[in-house]
Amino acid sequence: MGVDPPGPGQDVSESAASEGGMAGDMGATGYTTAGFGAVSVLVGARQGAYPYGNSLLVRGTTASLVVDPSLSLVETAPPADLVLVSHAHEDHIAGLGRYDVPVQVHTADLAALRSRDVLVSGIGLPSDVVAEVDTMMRDRFHVRGRPDATGFEDGAVFDLGGRTVTVVHLPGHTAGHSGFLIEPDGFFFVADIDLTSFGPYYGDVGSDLEDFEASMRRCREIDARWYGTSHQKGVIEGAAEFGRRLDAFAGVVERREAALLAFLGEPRTVEEIAGHRLVYRPHVQGPHVMPVERRTAMLHLERLMGAGTVVEVEHGRPGQGRRYRVR
């Protein structure tokens, strides 16, 4: 999922999309267009907050493409010769059914784009809610799977005639999560490195914290005029301002880790850590919440144990699992 239910400190505009659950209010349709050079940002409902999103339309002299056809494009999708998908999450492909043209995504996310079953399994939900979520993906996000989709790799270049779109692999959110650098306009679409106060989301089965941090560092190395995000922060002008906002975004990871270390002053199980909530605020409910909290906790624990900061101290009472505490 692109922007999940709100985290600590998230403002009203950033949390409104998901207070009602995984999908939130999905009544709005349509988009507005904002131009940045020859790049058109198709701004989704509520400034692209989940379950909506911001799509791109890029035109050259010989071809055009759309990036991440969102829910807001379901009724009014602009024509294009090609669709590029930043990663296989439902809010980035809800409008894909409107396009009978070639579709490409990074090879690491290709299976999830081709099959809704694979996409849903990647969320890592409890087995008793998988069917319900699968139905939601089909009926509310229009996810059907694109078995005709093909894969690209880091550095692939799409020439539209006088304008190129270059793939920048930015894994971590998903294994195949990618951005797109559009030249000569100097527009860098960073997708779900979205700069919201919720912070980085690395709670899927295939997510990776270390990769996410490396991807944020890679973003800093790319000097662009504009940096486009998938959700409500929209487009940021200038590398300095983007860097400032990226610092704040990355700082959420540090705060989560600090909160975990403080909680590990005495031995804790992963289930206790998940209940303490590193990611979601206490009132947020949904079948995805505890699985995401567990996976996020484990990613941080693995890193902290590798650094020697946290140790496994005991197995606890039967059925309680392993316990961890600060060394």
Coordinates of C-alpha atoms in Angstrom, one line a residue:
M1 CA 0.0 0.0 0.0
G2 CA 1.2 3.4 -0.8
V3 CA 0.3 5.6 2.2
D4 CA -1.1 3.6 5.0
P5 CA -3.0 4.7 8.1
P6 CA -1.4 7.6 9.9
G7 CA 1.6 7.5 12.1
P8 CA 2.7 9.5 15.1
G9 CA 2.6 13.3 14.4
Q10 CA 0.9 12.9 11.0
D11 CA -1.3 15.9 10.2
V12 CA -5.0 15.8 9.3
S13 CA -4.4 16.2 5.5
E14 CA -2.0 13.3 5.5
S15 CA -4.2 11.0 7.6
A16 CA -7.6 11.7 6.2
A17 CA -7.2 9.1 3.5
S18 CA -7.0 6.2 5.8
E19 CA -8.8 6.9 9.0
G20 CA -11.6 4.6 7.8
G21 CA -9.4 1.5 7.2
M22 CA -7.2 0.1 4.5
A23 CA -9.1 1.7 1.6
G24 CA -10.5 4.8 3.3
D25 CA -13.2 6.9 1.5
M26 CA -13.1 6.1 -2.2
G27 CA -16.0 8.2 -3.4
A28 CA -14.1 10.9 -5.2
T29 CA -13.1 10.6 -8.9
G30 CA -11.1 12.6 -11.4
Y31 CA -7.9 14.6 -11.2
T32 CA -6.4 18.0 -11.8
T33 CA -3.4 18.7 -14.0
A34 CA -0.3 20.6 -13.1
G35 CA 2.5 21.2 -15.6
F36 CA 6.2 21.0 -14.9
G37 CA 8.0 21.5 -18.2
A38 CA 6.5 18.9 -20.5
V39 CA 5.6 16.7 -17.6
S40 CA 1.9 16.7 -16.6
V41 CA 1.2 15.7 -13.0
L42 CA -2.3 14.2 -12.7
V43 CA -3.1 15.1 -9.2
G44 CA -5.5 12.7 -7.6
A45 CA -8.4 13.4 -5.3
R46 CA -7.4 14.9 -1.9
Q47 CA -4.0 15.9 -3.3
G48 CA -3.3 12.3 -4.0
A49 CA -3.7 11.0 -0.5
Y50 CA -4.2 7.2 -0.2
P51 CA -6.3 5.5 -1.6
Y52 CA -5.7 8.0 -4.4
G53 CA -2.3 9.0 -5.9
N54 CA -0.5 11.3 -8.3
S55 CA 0.1 10.0 -11.8
L56 CA 2.3 11.4 -14.6
L57 CA 1.6 12.0 -18.3
V58 CA 4.8 12.5 -20.3
R59 CA 4.7 13.4 -24.0
G60 CA 7.6 13.4 -26.5
T61 CA 7.5 14.1 -30.2
T62 CA 6.9 10.4 -31.2
A63 CA 5.3 8.7 -28.1
S64 CA 3.7 9.3 -24.7
L65 CA 3.5 7.4 -21.5
V66 CA 1.6 7.4 -18.2
V67 CA 3.3 6.6 -14.9
D68 CA 1.2 4.9 -12.1
P69 CA -2.4 5.2 -13.3
S70 CA -4.2 5.8 -10.0
L71 CA -7.8 5.4 -8.9
S72 CA -8.5 9.0 -10.1
L73 CA -7.9 7.9 -13.7
V74 CA -10.5 5.1 -13.7
E75 CA -13.1 7.2 -15.4
T76 CA -11.0 9.8 -17.3
A77 CA -7.7 8.2 -18.3
P78 CA -5.7 10.2 -20.8
P79 CA -4.4 8.2 -23.8
A80 CA -0.8 7.0 -23.9
D81 CA 1.4 4.6 -25.8
L82 CA 2.9 2.9 -22.7
V83 CA 2.4 2.6 -19.0
L84 CA 5.2 2.5 -16.5
V85 CA 4.5 1.4 -12.9
S86 CA 6.7 2.5 -10.1
H87 CA 5.8 -0.6 -8.0
A88 CA 3.0 -3.1 -7.6
H89 CA 0.8 -1.6 -5.0
E90 CA -3.0 -1.2 -5.5
D91 CA -3.1 2.6 -5.4
H92 CA -0.5 2.8 -8.2
I93 CA -2.4 0.5 -10.6
A94 CA -6.1 1.1 -9.9
G95 CA -6.5 2.8 -13.3
L96 CA -4.4 0.3 -15.2
G97 CA -7.5 -1.4 -16.7
R98 CA -8.1 1.7 -18.8
Y99 CA -5.0 1.0 -20.8
D100 CA -4.7 -1.6 -23.6
V101 CA -1.1 -0.8 -24.2
P102 CA 2.3 -2.2 -23.1
V103 CA 2.8 -2.1 -19.3
Q104 CA 6.2 -2.3 -17.6
V105 CA 7.4 -2.5 -14.0
H106 CA 10.7 -3.5 -12.4
T107 CA 11.3 -7.2 -12.7
A108 CA 11.3 -7.6 -8.9
D109 CA 7.7 -6.5 -8.8
L110 CA 6.6 -8.1 -12.1
A111 CA 4.9 -11.2 -10.5
A112 CA 2.8 -9.0 -8.3
L113 CA 1.7 -6.8 -11.2
R114 CA 0.8 -9.9 -13.3
S115 CA -1.2 -11.6 -10.6
R116 CA -3.5 -10.2 -7.9
D117 CA -3.0 -13.3 -5.8
V118 CA 0.7 -12.5 -5.7
L119 CA 0.1 -8.8 -4.9
V120 CA -2.2 -9.7 -2.0
S121 CA 0.1 -12.4 -0.6
G122 CA 2.9 -9.8 -0.5
I123 CA 1.0 -7.8 2.1
G124 CA 1.3 -10.7 4.5
L125 CA -2.2 -10.7 5.9
P126 CA -3.7 -13.3 8.3
S127 CA -5.2 -16.1 6.3
D128 CA -8.8 -15.4 7.6
V129 CA -8.9 -11.9 5.9
V130 CA -7.1 -12.7 2.6
A131 CA -10.3 -13.4 0.7
E132 CA -11.9 -10.1 2.0
V133 CA -8.9 -8.0 1.0
D134 CA -8.7 -9.8 -2.4
T135 CA -12.3 -8.8 -3.0
M136 CA -11.5 -5.2 -2.1
M137 CA -8.6 -5.1 -4.4
R138 CA -10.8 -6.4 -7.2
D139 CA -13.9 -4.3 -6.6
R140 CA -12.6 -1.1 -5.1
F141 CA -9.1 -0.8 -6.7
H142 CA -10.1 -2.6 -10.0
V143 CA -7.0 -4.8 -9.7
R144 CA -7.2 -7.6 -12.2
G145 CA -3.6 -8.5 -12.8
R146 CA -1.7 -7.8 -16.0
P147 CA -0.2 -11.1 -17.3
D148 CA 1.0 -9.2 -20.4
A149 CA 3.2 -6.9 -18.3
T150 CA 6.9 -7.0 -18.9
G151 CA 9.9 -6.0 -16.7
F152 CA 12.5 -3.3 -16.8
E153 CA 15.8 -3.0 -14.9
D154 CA 17.6 -0.1 -13.3
G155 CA 18.9 2.4 -15.9
A156 CA 16.4 1.4 -18.7
V157 CA 15.7 4.4 -20.9
F158 CA 12.4 5.1 -22.7
D159 CA 12.9 7.5 -25.6
L160 CA 9.7 9.4 -26.4
G161 CA 11.3 11.6 -29.0
G162 CA 13.1 14.6 -27.7
R163 CA 12.4 13.4 -24.2
T164 CA 13.6 10.4 -22.2
V165 CA 12.4 8.6 -19.1
T166 CA 15.2 6.7 -17.2
V167 CA 14.5 4.1 -14.5
V168 CA 16.1 4.7 -11.1
H169 CA 15.7 1.6 -9.0
L170 CA 14.8 2.6 -5.4
P171 CA 14.0 -0.6 -3.5
G172 CA 13.0 -1.0 0.1
H173 CA 9.3 -0.1 0.0
T174 CA 9.0 -3.0 -2.3
A175 CA 11.8 -5.0 -4.0
G176 CA 11.1 -3.4 -7.3
H177 CA 10.1 0.1 -6.3
S178 CA 11.5 2.6 -8.8
G179 CA 11.6 6.2 -9.6
F180 CA 11.8 7.9 -13.1
L181 CA 14.1 10.7 -14.2
I182 CA 12.6 12.7 -17.0
E183 CA 14.9 14.7 -19.2
P184 CA 15.5 17.4 -20.4
D185 CA 12.8 18.7 -18.0
G186 CA 14.8 17.7 -14.9
F187 CA 11.8 16.0 -13.2
F188 CA 12.5 13.1 -10.9
F189 CA 9.5 11.1 -9.8
V190 CA 10.4 9.4 -6.5
A191 CA 7.1 7.6 -6.1
D192 CA 6.5 6.3 -2.5
I193 CA 9.6 8.0 -1.1
D194 CA 6.7 10.4 -0.6
L195 CA 8.1 12.7 2.1
T196 CA 4.9 12.5 4.3
S197 CA 5.2 12.7 8.1
F198 CA 4.0 9.0 8.3
G199 CA 7.6 8.3 7.1
P200 CA 9.0 5.3 5.2
Y201 CA 6.8 2.3 4.9
Y202 CA 8.7 -1.0 4.8
G203 CA 6.1 -3.3 6.3
D204 CA 5.4 -5.7 3.3
V205 CA 6.7 -9.2 3.2
G206 CA 9.3 -8.1 0.6
S207 CA 10.2 -4.8 2.1
D208 CA 13.7 -4.0 3.3
L209 CA 14.8 -1.3 5.7
E210 CA 18.4 -1.2 4.6
D211 CA 17.4 -1.0 1.0
F212 CA 15.0 1.8 1.8
E213 CA 17.7 3.9 3.5
A214 CA 20.1 3.2 0.5
S215 CA 17.4 4.4 -1.9
M216 CA 16.9 7.6 0.1
R217 CA 20.7 8.2 -0.2
R218 CA 20.5 7.6 -3.9
C219 CA 17.8 10.2 -4.3
R220 CA 20.1 12.8 -2.8
E221 CA 22.6 12.1 -5.5
I222 CA 20.3 13.0 -8.3
D223 CA 20.2 16.7 -9.0
A224 CA 16.8 17.6 -10.5
R225 CA 14.7 20.8 -10.8
W226 CA 11.5 19.1 -9.6
Y227 CA 10.9 16.0 -7.4
G228 CA 7.5 14.5 -7.7
T229 CA 5.9 12.3 -5.1
S230 CA 3.0 9.8 -5.4
H231 CA 1.0 11.3 -2.6
Q232 CA 0.0 14.5 -1.0
K233 CA 3.3 16.3 -0.8
G234 CA 3.1 16.7 -4.6
V235 CA 6.0 18.3 -6.4
I236 CA 9.0 19.8 -4.6
E237 CA 11.1 22.4 -6.4
G238 CA 14.9 22.4 -6.0
A239 CA 17.4 19.9 -4.6
A240 CA 17.9 21.9 -1.4
E241 CA 14.3 21.8 -0.4
F242 CA 13.9 18.2 -1.4
G243 CA 16.9 17.3 0.7
R244 CA 15.4 19.1 3.7
R245 CA 12.2 17.3 3.4
L246 CA 13.9 14.0 2.8
D247 CA 15.9 14.5 6.1
A248 CA 12.6 14.8 7.9
F249 CA 11.2 11.8 6.2
A250 CA 14.2 9.7 7.0
G251 CA 14.2 10.9 10.6
V252 CA 11.0 8.9 11.2
V253 CA 13.1 5.7 10.9
E254 CA 15.4 7.1 13.6
R255 CA 12.5 7.9 15.9
R256 CA 11.0 4.5 15.5
E257 CA 14.4 2.9 16.4
A258 CA 14.8 5.2 19.4
A259 CA 11.3 4.3 20.6
L260 CA 12.2 0.6 20.2
L261 CA 15.4 1.0 22.2
A262 CA 13.6 2.8 24.9
F263 CA 11.0 0.0 25.1
L264 CA 13.7 -2.7 25.2
G265 CA 15.0 -1.5 28.6
E266 CA 13.5 -4.8 29.8
P267 CA 13.1 -8.0 27.8
R268 CA 10.3 -7.9 25.2
T269 CA 8.8 -10.3 22.7
V270 CA 8.1 -9.3 19.1
E271 CA 4.4 -9.5 19.9
E272 CA 4.9 -7.0 22.8
I273 CA 6.8 -4.7 20.5
A274 CA 4.1 -4.9 17.9
G275 CA 1.5 -4.1 20.5
H276 CA 3.5 -1.1 21.6
R277 CA 3.3 0.3 18.0
L278 CA 6.3 1.6 16.2
V279 CA 4.4 2.5 13.0
Y280 CA 0.7 3.2 13.6
R281 CA -1.1 5.3 16.2
P282 CA -3.0 3.3 18.8
H283 CA -6.5 4.0 17.4
V284 CA -5.7 2.7 13.9
Q285 CA -7.2 -0.7 13.3
G286 CA -7.2 -3.1 10.4
P287 CA -6.1 -6.6 9.4
H288 CA -2.8 -5.2 8.2
V289 CA -1.7 -3.4 11.3
M290 CA -0.2 -6.1 13.5
P291 CA 1.5 -7.9 10.6
V292 CA 3.1 -4.6 9.6
E293 CA 4.1 -3.9 13.2
R294 CA 5.7 -7.3 13.5
R295 CA 7.7 -7.1 10.3
T296 CA 8.8 -3.6 11.1
A297 CA 9.9 -4.6 14.5
M298 CA 11.9 -7.6 13.2
L299 CA 13.7 -5.5 10.6
H300 CA 14.8 -3.1 13.3
L301 CA 15.7 -5.9 15.7
E302 CA 17.8 -7.6 13.1
R303 CA 19.7 -4.5 12.5
L304 CA 20.2 -3.7 16.1
M305 CA 21.4 -7.2 16.9
G306 CA 23.8 -7.1 14.0
A307 CA 25.2 -3.9 15.5
G308 CA 25.5 -5.5 19.0
T309 CA 23.1 -3.0 20.5
V310 CA 20.3 -5.5 21.2
V311 CA 20.6 -9.1 22.3
E312 CA 18.2 -12.1 22.6
V313 CA 18.2 -12.8 26.3
E314 CA 15.6 -15.6 26.9
H315 CA 12.9 -17.6 25.3
G316 CA 10.3 -16.6 27.9
R317 CA 7.3 -18.7 29.0
P318 CA 6.0 -21.4 26.6
G319 CA 4.2 -19.9 23.6
Q320 CA 5.5 -16.4 24.2
G321 CA 8.5 -16.5 21.8
R322 CA 11.9 -15.0 22.0
R323 CA 12.7 -11.9 24.1
Y324 CA 15.0 -9.1 23.3
R325 CA 16.5 -6.2 25.3
V326 CA 19.2 -3.6 25.0
R327 CA 22.7 -4.9 25.7

